């Protein structure tokens, strides 16, 4: 029993000695500045991942809305009927509603404005509002990616400075005197990179997805504009694939018949 108790106490003493050089001990020994740097970096990381997942959810929602628009929106008799098929808070429904509202408002204008220009401006404004909402939070990711390494570097500088002060005051440059501050400094550098790299990757990825969504919204906006400006005569090609497939055949047959008829008539 005595031997076992001695072993347990020795293991406990070793663990306590090891904990002196852990993250918690380094932060406790470092004081206010390292603790503040660590807290700021942790908050930056948490908010960055929150923005990443929330924006992915918003983007995927609009991508799913675009699939439903391609499947059956343009098969409707008019825009109001098509808009009724879309979700209440759909980005595409917002474009259609704003376009219809602009069409109704055009007749109330006292200063003559071309209907095309008025509709185009209203749809562009609606499209810009959707893109602006999608881009919310990305500036924070860019800021984290640009500043987190320097915040970690600041913690590194403070840690090395404290190590040098400790060596100068004690006159003993042994490893146990400087291991804590230097370890703390290295931790801050690593933490700054760990926070910055995912933020930069998330920013670039979300920007690319936003660009793809903006292209789809712009194409749909142009289709709505063409439908409104032509009173429903112009629709996207996806709605008339069956008709356009037969179109090249008719001119060819007509040309051949005309050619044959002409040949017959020119003979004496």
PDB file of C-alpha atoms in Angstrom:
ATOM      1  CA  UNK A   1       0.000   0.000   0.000  1.00  0.00           C
ATOM      2  CA  UNK A   2       2.829   2.360   0.838  1.00  0.00           C
ATOM      3  CA  UNK A   3       4.451   1.732  -2.525  1.00  0.00           C
ATOM      4  CA  UNK A   4       1.160   2.336  -4.348  1.00  0.00           C
ATOM      5  CA  UNK A   5       0.528   5.570  -2.460  1.00  0.00           C
ATOM      6  CA  UNK A   6       4.041   6.767  -3.272  1.00  0.00           C
ATOM      7  CA  UNK A   7       3.481   6.000  -6.966  1.00  0.00           C
ATOM      8  CA  UNK A   8       0.190   7.928  -7.020  1.00  0.00           C
ATOM      9  CA  UNK A   9       1.723  10.957  -5.326  1.00  0.00           C
ATOM     10  CA  UNK A  10       4.650  10.895  -7.725  1.00  0.00           C
ATOM     11  CA  UNK A  11       2.300  10.739 -10.717  1.00  0.00           C
ATOM     12  CA  UNK A  12       0.288  13.622  -9.289  1.00  0.00           C
ATOM     13  CA  UNK A  13       3.425  15.676  -8.823  1.00  0.00           C
ATOM     14  CA  UNK A  14       4.507  14.962 -12.403  1.00  0.00           C
ATOM     15  CA  UNK A  15       1.081  15.983 -13.724  1.00  0.00           C
ATOM     16  CA  UNK A  16       1.206  19.203 -11.731  1.00  0.00           C
ATOM     17  CA  UNK A  17       4.653  19.941 -13.127  1.00  0.00           C
ATOM     18  CA  UNK A  18       3.422  19.325 -16.652  1.00  0.00           C
ATOM     19  CA  UNK A  19       0.385  21.561 -16.142  1.00  0.00           C
ATOM     20  CA  UNK A  20       2.696  24.448 -15.358  1.00  0.00           C
ATOM     21  CA  UNK A  21       3.538  24.603 -19.072  1.00  0.00           C
ATOM     22  CA  UNK A  22       0.002  24.051 -20.423  1.00  0.00           C
ATOM     23  CA  UNK A  23      -2.214  26.600 -22.145  1.00  0.00           C
ATOM     24  CA  UNK A  24      -4.183  27.461 -19.028  1.00  0.00           C
ATOM     25  CA  UNK A  25      -1.070  27.966 -16.948  1.00  0.00           C
ATOM     26  CA  UNK A  26       0.566  30.053 -19.676  1.00  0.00           C
ATOM     27  CA  UNK A  27      -2.474  32.327 -19.944  1.00  0.00           C
ATOM     28  CA  UNK A  28      -2.734  32.656 -16.178  1.00  0.00           C
ATOM     29  CA  UNK A  29       0.909  33.534 -15.870  1.00  0.00           C
ATOM     30  CA  UNK A  30       0.864  35.848 -18.874  1.00  0.00           C
ATOM     31  CA  UNK A  31      -1.563  38.314 -17.388  1.00  0.00           C
ATOM     32  CA  UNK A  32      -4.193  40.534 -18.951  1.00  0.00           C
ATOM     33  CA  UNK A  33      -2.729  41.080 -22.427  1.00  0.00           C
ATOM     34  CA  UNK A  34      -2.304  37.405 -23.456  1.00  0.00           C
ATOM     35  CA  UNK A  35      -5.707  36.571 -21.983  1.00  0.00           C
ATOM     36  CA  UNK A  36      -7.319  39.413 -23.944  1.00  0.00           C
ATOM     37  CA  UNK A  37      -5.580  38.291 -27.177  1.00  0.00           C
ATOM     38  CA  UNK A  38      -6.704  34.705 -26.632  1.00  0.00           C
ATOM     39  CA  UNK A  39     -10.298  35.799 -25.942  1.00  0.00           C
ATOM     40  CA  UNK A  40     -10.436  38.009 -29.044  1.00  0.00           C
ATOM     41  CA  UNK A  41      -9.154  35.212 -31.289  1.00  0.00           C
ATOM     42  CA  UNK A  42     -11.610  32.692 -29.865  1.00  0.00           C
ATOM     43  CA  UNK A  43     -14.520  35.109 -30.400  1.00  0.00           C
ATOM     44  CA  UNK A  44     -13.348  35.759 -33.965  1.00  0.00           C
ATOM     45  CA  UNK A  45     -13.259  32.033 -34.664  1.00  0.00           C
ATOM     46  CA  UNK A  46     -16.737  31.372 -33.230  1.00  0.00           C
ATOM     47  CA  UNK A  47     -18.326  34.253 -35.161  1.00  0.00           C
ATOM     48  CA  UNK A  48     -16.548  33.221 -38.380  1.00  0.00           C
ATOM     49  CA  UNK A  49     -17.925  29.695 -38.240  1.00  0.00           C
ATOM     50  CA  UNK A  50     -21.379  31.043 -37.381  1.00  0.00           C
ATOM     51  CA  UNK A  51     -21.299  33.279 -40.476  1.00  0.00           C
ATOM     52  CA  UNK A  52     -20.031  30.405 -42.616  1.00  0.00           C
ATOM     53  CA  UNK A  53     -22.834  28.000 -41.705  1.00  0.00           C
ATOM     54  CA  UNK A  54     -25.598  30.633 -41.707  1.00  0.00           C
ATOM     55  CA  UNK A  55     -24.564  31.894 -45.157  1.00  0.00           C
ATOM     56  CA  UNK A  56     -24.346  28.358 -46.514  1.00  0.00           C
ATOM     57  CA  UNK A  57     -27.911  27.807 -45.330  1.00  0.00           C
ATOM     58  CA  UNK A  58     -29.125  31.031 -47.005  1.00  0.00           C
ATOM     59  CA  UNK A  59     -27.317  30.255 -50.248  1.00  0.00           C
ATOM     60  CA  UNK A  60     -28.589  26.697 -50.431  1.00  0.00           C
ATOM     61  CA  UNK A  61     -32.118  27.952 -49.865  1.00  0.00           C
ATOM     62  CA  UNK A  62     -31.893  30.273 -52.891  1.00  0.00           C
ATOM     63  CA  UNK A  63     -30.243  27.547 -54.999  1.00  0.00           C
ATOM     64  CA  UNK A  64     -33.175  25.245 -54.231  1.00  0.00           C
ATOM     65  CA  UNK A  65     -35.578  28.057 -55.142  1.00  0.00           C
ATOM     66  CA  UNK A  66     -33.834  28.429 -58.515  1.00  0.00           C
ATOM     67  CA  UNK A  67     -34.351  24.722 -59.224  1.00  0.00           C
ATOM     68  CA  UNK A  68     -38.082  25.047 -58.567  1.00  0.00           C
ATOM     69  CA  UNK A  69     -38.261  28.119 -60.836  1.00  0.00           C
ATOM     70  CA  UNK A  70     -36.643  26.212 -63.695  1.00  0.00           C
ATOM     71  CA  UNK A  71     -38.997  23.275 -63.209  1.00  0.00           C
ATOM     72  CA  UNK A  72     -42.354  24.999 -63.588  1.00  0.00           C
ATOM     73  CA  UNK A  73     -42.443  28.773 -63.204  1.00  0.00           C
ATOM     74  CA  UNK A  74     -42.480  29.649 -66.901  1.00  0.00           C
ATOM     75  CA  UNK A  75     -45.198  27.113 -67.641  1.00  0.00           C
ATOM     76  CA  UNK A  76     -47.657  29.448 -65.919  1.00  0.00           C
ATOM     77  CA  UNK A  77     -50.054  31.601 -67.921  1.00  0.00           C
ATOM     78  CA  UNK A  78     -48.793  34.853 -66.394  1.00  0.00           C
ATOM     79  CA  UNK A  79     -46.350  36.149 -63.798  1.00  0.00           C
ATOM     80  CA  UNK A  80     -48.913  36.434 -61.026  1.00  0.00           C
ATOM     81  CA  UNK A  81     -49.854  32.797 -61.417  1.00  0.00           C
ATOM     82  CA  UNK A  82     -46.193  31.802 -61.501  1.00  0.00           C
ATOM     83  CA  UNK A  83     -45.391  33.885 -58.410  1.00  0.00           C
ATOM     84  CA  UNK A  84     -48.182  32.141 -56.519  1.00  0.00           C
ATOM     85  CA  UNK A  85     -46.305  28.851 -56.983  1.00  0.00           C
ATOM     86  CA  UNK A  86     -43.166  30.186 -55.292  1.00  0.00           C
ATOM     87  CA  UNK A  87     -42.400  30.319 -51.578  1.00  0.00           C
ATOM     88  CA  UNK A  88     -43.532  33.360 -49.649  1.00  0.00           C
ATOM     89  CA  UNK A  89     -40.014  34.604 -48.851  1.00  0.00           C
ATOM     90  CA  UNK A  90     -38.427  33.411 -52.088  1.00  0.00           C
ATOM     91  CA  UNK A  91     -35.844  35.706 -53.660  1.00  0.00           C
ATOM     92  CA  UNK A  92     -37.327  34.951 -57.086  1.00  0.00           C
ATOM     93  CA  UNK A  93     -40.816  35.800 -55.873  1.00  0.00           C
ATOM     94  CA  UNK A  94     -39.452  39.129 -54.649  1.00  0.00           C
ATOM     95  CA  UNK A  95     -38.143  39.889 -58.134  1.00  0.00           C
ATOM     96  CA  UNK A  96     -41.474  39.020 -59.750  1.00  0.00           C
ATOM     97  CA  UNK A  97     -43.487  41.013 -57.223  1.00  0.00           C
ATOM     98  CA  UNK A  98     -41.243  44.051 -57.608  1.00  0.00           C
ATOM     99  CA  UNK A  99     -41.499  43.806 -61.390  1.00  0.00           C
ATOM    100  CA  UNK A 100     -45.301  43.634 -61.293  1.00  0.00           C
ATOM    101  CA  UNK A 101     -45.434  46.511 -58.827  1.00  0.00           C
ATOM    102  CA  UNK A 102     -43.186  48.607 -61.075  1.00  0.00           C
ATOM    103  CA  UNK A 103     -45.462  47.860 -64.021  1.00  0.00           C
ATOM    104  CA  UNK A 104     -48.504  49.039 -62.062  1.00  0.00           C
ATOM    105  CA  UNK A 105     -46.694  52.182 -60.890  1.00  0.00           C
ATOM    106  CA  UNK A 106     -45.523  53.185 -64.354  1.00  0.00           C
ATOM    107  CA  UNK A 107     -48.987  54.312 -65.421  1.00  0.00           C
ATOM    108  CA  UNK A 108     -49.154  56.619 -62.383  1.00  0.00           C
ATOM    109  CA  UNK A 109     -45.987  58.558 -63.250  1.00  0.00           C
ATOM    110  CA  UNK A 110     -46.579  62.199 -64.140  1.00  0.00           C
ATOM    111  CA  UNK A 111     -43.175  62.604 -65.798  1.00  0.00           C
ATOM    112  CA  UNK A 112     -42.961  60.405 -68.926  1.00  0.00           C
ATOM    113  CA  UNK A 113     -40.424  57.612 -68.501  1.00  0.00           C
ATOM    114  CA  UNK A 114     -39.843  54.713 -70.860  1.00  0.00           C
ATOM    115  CA  UNK A 115     -41.503  51.586 -69.487  1.00  0.00           C
ATOM    116  CA  UNK A 116     -38.406  49.527 -70.239  1.00  0.00           C
ATOM    117  CA  UNK A 117     -36.140  51.867 -68.281  1.00  0.00           C
ATOM    118  CA  UNK A 118     -38.540  52.029 -65.355  1.00  0.00           C
ATOM    119  CA  UNK A 119     -38.934  48.242 -65.148  1.00  0.00           C
ATOM    120  CA  UNK A 120     -35.207  47.651 -65.581  1.00  0.00           C
ATOM    121  CA  UNK A 121     -34.349  50.058 -62.776  1.00  0.00           C
ATOM    122  CA  UNK A 122     -36.892  48.500 -60.401  1.00  0.00           C
ATOM    123  CA  UNK A 123     -35.696  44.957 -61.088  1.00  0.00           C
ATOM    124  CA  UNK A 124     -32.049  45.999 -60.765  1.00  0.00           C
ATOM    125  CA  UNK A 125     -32.787  47.612 -57.404  1.00  0.00           C
ATOM    126  CA  UNK A 126     -34.544  44.466 -56.185  1.00  0.00           C
ATOM    127  CA  UNK A 127     -31.706  42.279 -57.415  1.00  0.00           C
ATOM    128  CA  UNK A 128     -29.133  44.482 -55.688  1.00  0.00           C
ATOM    129  CA  UNK A 129     -31.035  44.227 -52.389  1.00  0.00           C
ATOM    130  CA  UNK A 130     -30.956  40.418 -52.558  1.00  0.00           C
ATOM    131  CA  UNK A 131     -27.234  40.355 -53.380  1.00  0.00           C
ATOM    132  CA  UNK A 132     -26.517  42.812 -50.576  1.00  0.00           C
ATOM    133  CA  UNK A 133     -28.286  40.561 -48.083  1.00  0.00           C
ATOM    134  CA  UNK A 134     -26.316  37.552 -49.296  1.00  0.00           C
ATOM    135  CA  UNK A 135     -23.071  39.479 -48.886  1.00  0.00           C
ATOM    136  CA  UNK A 136     -23.780  40.423 -45.278  1.00  0.00           C
ATOM    137  CA  UNK A 137     -21.134  39.144 -42.872  1.00  0.00           C
ATOM    138  CA  UNK A 138     -18.506  38.485 -45.527  1.00  0.00           C
ATOM    139  CA  UNK A 139     -16.703  41.699 -44.616  1.00  0.00           C
ATOM    140  CA  UNK A 140     -16.202  40.291 -41.116  1.00  0.00           C
ATOM    141  CA  UNK A 141     -14.629  37.135 -42.567  1.00  0.00           C
ATOM    142  CA  UNK A 142     -12.279  39.262 -44.658  1.00  0.00           C
ATOM    143  CA  UNK A 143     -11.387  41.319 -41.594  1.00  0.00           C
ATOM    144  CA  UNK A 144     -10.664  38.210 -39.527  1.00  0.00           C
ATOM    145  CA  UNK A 145      -8.523  36.736 -42.279  1.00  0.00           C
ATOM    146  CA  UNK A 146      -6.503  39.939 -42.554  1.00  0.00           C
ATOM    147  CA  UNK A 147      -6.090  40.788 -38.855  1.00  0.00           C
ATOM    148  CA  UNK A 148      -6.074  37.498 -36.900  1.00  0.00           C
ATOM    149  CA  UNK A 149      -2.412  36.654 -37.729  1.00  0.00           C
ATOM    150  CA  UNK A 150      -1.309  40.096 -36.544  1.00  0.00           C
ATOM    151  CA  UNK A 151      -3.334  39.829 -33.346  1.00  0.00           C
ATOM    152  CA  UNK A 152      -1.641  36.493 -32.693  1.00  0.00           C
ATOM    153  CA  UNK A 153       1.697  38.075 -33.543  1.00  0.00           C
ATOM    154  CA  UNK A 154       1.031  40.778 -30.980  1.00  0.00           C
ATOM    155  CA  UNK A 155       0.561  38.064 -28.364  1.00  0.00           C
ATOM    156  CA  UNK A 156       3.798  36.487 -29.552  1.00  0.00           C
ATOM    157  CA  UNK A 157       5.725  39.742 -29.171  1.00  0.00           C
ATOM    158  CA  UNK A 158       4.360  40.257 -25.668  1.00  0.00           C
ATOM    159  CA  UNK A 159       5.266  36.676 -24.691  1.00  0.00           C
ATOM    160  CA  UNK A 160       8.836  36.967 -25.948  1.00  0.00           C
ATOM    161  CA  UNK A 161       9.214  40.344 -24.263  1.00  0.00           C
ATOM    162  CA  UNK A 162       8.120  38.827 -20.953  1.00  0.00           C
ATOM    163  CA  UNK A 163      10.597  35.965 -21.433  1.00  0.00           C
ATOM    164  CA  UNK A 164      13.434  38.408 -21.965  1.00  0.00           C
ATOM    165  CA  UNK A 165      12.410  40.443 -18.915  1.00  0.00           C
ATOM    166  CA  UNK A 166      12.337  37.280 -16.820  1.00  0.00           C
ATOM    167  CA  UNK A 167      15.809  36.269 -17.960  1.00  0.00           C
ATOM    168  CA  UNK A 168      17.176  39.754 -17.259  1.00  0.00           C
ATOM    169  CA  UNK A 169      15.638  39.987 -13.807  1.00  0.00           C
ATOM    170  CA  UNK A 170      16.661  36.511 -12.666  1.00  0.00           C
ATOM    171  CA  UNK A 171      19.991  36.276 -14.437  1.00  0.00           C
ATOM    172  CA  UNK A 172      19.215  32.593 -15.056  1.00  0.00           C
ATOM    173  CA  UNK A 173      18.573  31.743 -18.714  1.00  0.00           C
ATOM    174  CA  UNK A 174      17.487  28.197 -17.894  1.00  0.00           C
ATOM    175  CA  UNK A 175      14.661  26.590 -19.839  1.00  0.00           C
ATOM    176  CA  UNK A 176      12.285  26.461 -16.893  1.00  0.00           C
ATOM    177  CA  UNK A 177      12.428  30.251 -16.606  1.00  0.00           C
ATOM    178  CA  UNK A 178      11.556  30.998 -20.226  1.00  0.00           C
ATOM    179  CA  UNK A 179       9.516  27.956 -21.274  1.00  0.00           C
ATOM    180  CA  UNK A 180       6.224  29.430 -20.071  1.00  0.00           C
ATOM    181  CA  UNK A 181       6.424  32.835 -21.810  1.00  0.00           C
ATOM    182  CA  UNK A 182       7.938  31.407 -24.997  1.00  0.00           C
ATOM    183  CA  UNK A 183       5.335  28.625 -25.114  1.00  0.00           C
ATOM    184  CA  UNK A 184       2.623  31.212 -24.634  1.00  0.00           C
ATOM    185  CA  UNK A 185       4.090  33.248 -27.493  1.00  0.00           C
ATOM    186  CA  UNK A 186       4.112  30.267 -29.854  1.00  0.00           C
ATOM    187  CA  UNK A 187       0.538  29.381 -28.905  1.00  0.00           C
ATOM    188  CA  UNK A 188      -0.645  32.868 -29.837  1.00  0.00           C
ATOM    189  CA  UNK A 189       1.053  32.664 -33.246  1.00  0.00           C
ATOM    190  CA  UNK A 190      -0.504  29.285 -33.991  1.00  0.00           C
ATOM    191  CA  UNK A 191      -3.924  30.399 -32.771  1.00  0.00           C
ATOM    192  CA  UNK A 192      -3.850  33.475 -34.989  1.00  0.00           C
ATOM    193  CA  UNK A 193      -3.203  31.283 -38.039  1.00  0.00           C
ATOM    194  CA  UNK A 194      -5.843  28.751 -37.016  1.00  0.00           C
ATOM    195  CA  UNK A 195      -8.406  31.550 -36.863  1.00  0.00           C
ATOM    196  CA  UNK A 196      -7.316  33.345 -40.048  1.00  0.00           C
ATOM    197  CA  UNK A 197      -6.978  30.461 -42.516  1.00  0.00           C
ATOM    198  CA  UNK A 198     -10.558  29.101 -42.219  1.00  0.00           C
ATOM    199  CA  UNK A 199     -11.924  32.652 -42.390  1.00  0.00           C
ATOM    200  CA  UNK A 200     -10.099  33.327 -45.678  1.00  0.00           C
ATOM    201  CA  UNK A 201     -11.175  29.990 -47.168  1.00  0.00           C
ATOM    202  CA  UNK A 202     -14.782  30.574 -46.096  1.00  0.00           C
ATOM    203  CA  UNK A 203     -14.761  34.099 -47.546  1.00  0.00           C
ATOM    204  CA  UNK A 204     -13.526  32.954 -50.964  1.00  0.00           C
ATOM    205  CA  UNK A 205     -15.930  30.012 -51.081  1.00  0.00           C
ATOM    206  CA  UNK A 206     -18.966  32.072 -50.108  1.00  0.00           C
ATOM    207  CA  UNK A 207     -18.031  34.815 -52.565  1.00  0.00           C
ATOM    208  CA  UNK A 208     -17.848  32.279 -55.398  1.00  0.00           C
ATOM    209  CA  UNK A 209     -21.258  30.848 -54.495  1.00  0.00           C
ATOM    210  CA  UNK A 210     -22.723  34.378 -54.244  1.00  0.00           C
ATOM    211  CA  UNK A 211     -21.402  35.154 -57.710  1.00  0.00           C
ATOM    212  CA  UNK A 212     -23.096  32.065 -59.141  1.00  0.00           C
ATOM    213  CA  UNK A 213     -26.380  32.965 -57.412  1.00  0.00           C
ATOM    214  CA  UNK A 214     -26.132  36.568 -58.668  1.00  0.00           C
ATOM    215  CA  UNK A 215     -25.746  35.302 -62.248  1.00  0.00           C
ATOM    216  CA  UNK A 216     -28.896  33.193 -61.908  1.00  0.00           C
ATOM    217  CA  UNK A 217     -30.829  36.105 -60.411  1.00  0.00           C
ATOM    218  CA  UNK A 218     -29.659  38.416 -63.185  1.00  0.00           C
ATOM    219  CA  UNK A 219     -30.754  35.949 -65.873  1.00  0.00           C
ATOM    220  CA  UNK A 220     -34.166  35.528 -64.235  1.00  0.00           C
ATOM    221  CA  UNK A 221     -34.523  39.295 -63.882  1.00  0.00           C
ATOM    222  CA  UNK A 222     -33.870  39.740 -67.608  1.00  0.00           C
ATOM    223  CA  UNK A 223     -36.454  37.075 -68.396  1.00  0.00           C
ATOM    224  CA  UNK A 224     -39.043  38.840 -66.223  1.00  0.00           C
ATOM    225  CA  UNK A 225     -38.209  42.143 -67.909  1.00  0.00           C
ATOM    226  CA  UNK A 226     -38.669  40.611 -71.356  1.00  0.00           C
ATOM    227  CA  UNK A 227     -41.987  39.063 -70.329  1.00  0.00           C
ATOM    228  CA  UNK A 228     -43.299  42.363 -68.941  1.00  0.00           C
ATOM    229  CA  UNK A 229     -42.037  44.484 -71.842  1.00  0.00           C
ATOM    230  CA  UNK A 230     -43.646  42.158 -74.414  1.00  0.00           C
ATOM    231  CA  UNK A 231     -46.922  41.604 -72.544  1.00  0.00           C
ATOM    232  CA  UNK A 232     -46.128  37.926 -72.171  1.00  0.00           C
ATOM    233  CA  UNK A 233     -45.015  37.252 -75.742  1.00  0.00           C
ATOM    234  CA  UNK A 234     -41.366  36.631 -74.804  1.00  0.00           C
ATOM    235  CA  UNK A 235     -40.475  33.725 -72.532  1.00  0.00           C
ATOM    236  CA  UNK A 236     -37.200  31.934 -71.779  1.00  0.00           C
ATOM    237  CA  UNK A 237     -36.157  29.245 -74.260  1.00  0.00           C
ATOM    238  CA  UNK A 238     -36.502  26.578 -71.562  1.00  0.00           C
ATOM    239  CA  UNK A 239     -40.271  27.040 -71.737  1.00  0.00           C
ATOM    240  CA  UNK A 240     -40.427  26.379 -75.475  1.00  0.00           C
ATOM    241  CA  UNK A 241     -37.913  23.642 -76.147  1.00  0.00           C
ATOM    242  CA  UNK A 242     -40.464  21.466 -77.975  1.00  0.00           C
ATOM    243  CA  UNK A 243     -41.393  24.309 -80.334  1.00  0.00           C
ATOM    244  CA  UNK A 244     -37.867  25.416 -81.145  1.00  0.00           C
ATOM    245  CA  UNK A 245     -36.808  21.837 -81.896  1.00  0.00           C
ATOM    246  CA  UNK A 246     -39.193  21.654 -84.883  1.00  0.00           C
ATOM    247  CA  UNK A 247     -38.486  25.165 -86.137  1.00  0.00           C
ATOM    248  CA  UNK A 248     -35.403  24.369 -88.308  1.00  0.00           C
ATOM    249  CA  UNK A 249     -37.279  21.666 -90.231  1.00  0.00           C
ATOM    250  CA  UNK A 250     -40.012  23.895 -91.671  1.00  0.00           C
ATOM    251  CA  UNK A 251     -37.785  26.479 -93.391  1.00  0.00           C
ATOM    252  CA  UNK A 252     -35.729  23.710 -94.988  1.00  0.00           C
ATOM    253  CA  UNK A 253     -38.816  22.023 -96.451  1.00  0.00           C
ATOM    254  CA  UNK A 254     -40.210  25.328 -97.696  1.00  0.00           C
ATOM    255  CA  UNK A 255     -36.932  26.237 -99.360  1.00  0.00           C
ATOM    256  CA  UNK A 256     -36.681  22.899-101.156  1.00  0.00           C
ATOM    257  CA  UNK A 257     -40.241  23.144-102.442  1.00  0.00           C
ATOM    258  CA  UNK A 258     -39.679  26.672-103.612  1.00  0.00           C
ATOM    259  CA  UNK A 259     -36.516  25.613-105.382  1.00  0.00           C
ATOM    260  CA  UNK A 260     -38.258  22.755-107.139  1.00  0.00           C
ATOM    261  CA  UNK A 261     -41.141  24.969-108.163  1.00  0.00           C
ATOM    262  CA  UNK A 262     -38.773  27.573-109.490  1.00  0.00           C
ATOM    263  CA  UNK A 263     -36.940  24.927-111.521  1.00  0.00           C
ATOM    264  CA  UNK A 264     -40.093  23.763-113.121  1.00  0.00           C
ATOM    265  CA  UNK A 265     -41.140  27.257-114.041  1.00  0.00           C
ATOM    266  CA  UNK A 266     -37.855  28.138-115.685  1.00  0.00           C
ATOM    267  CA  UNK A 267     -38.031  25.272-118.118  1.00  0.00           C
ATOM    268  CA  UNK A 268     -39.450  26.162-121.538  1.00  0.00           C
TER     269      UNK A 268
END
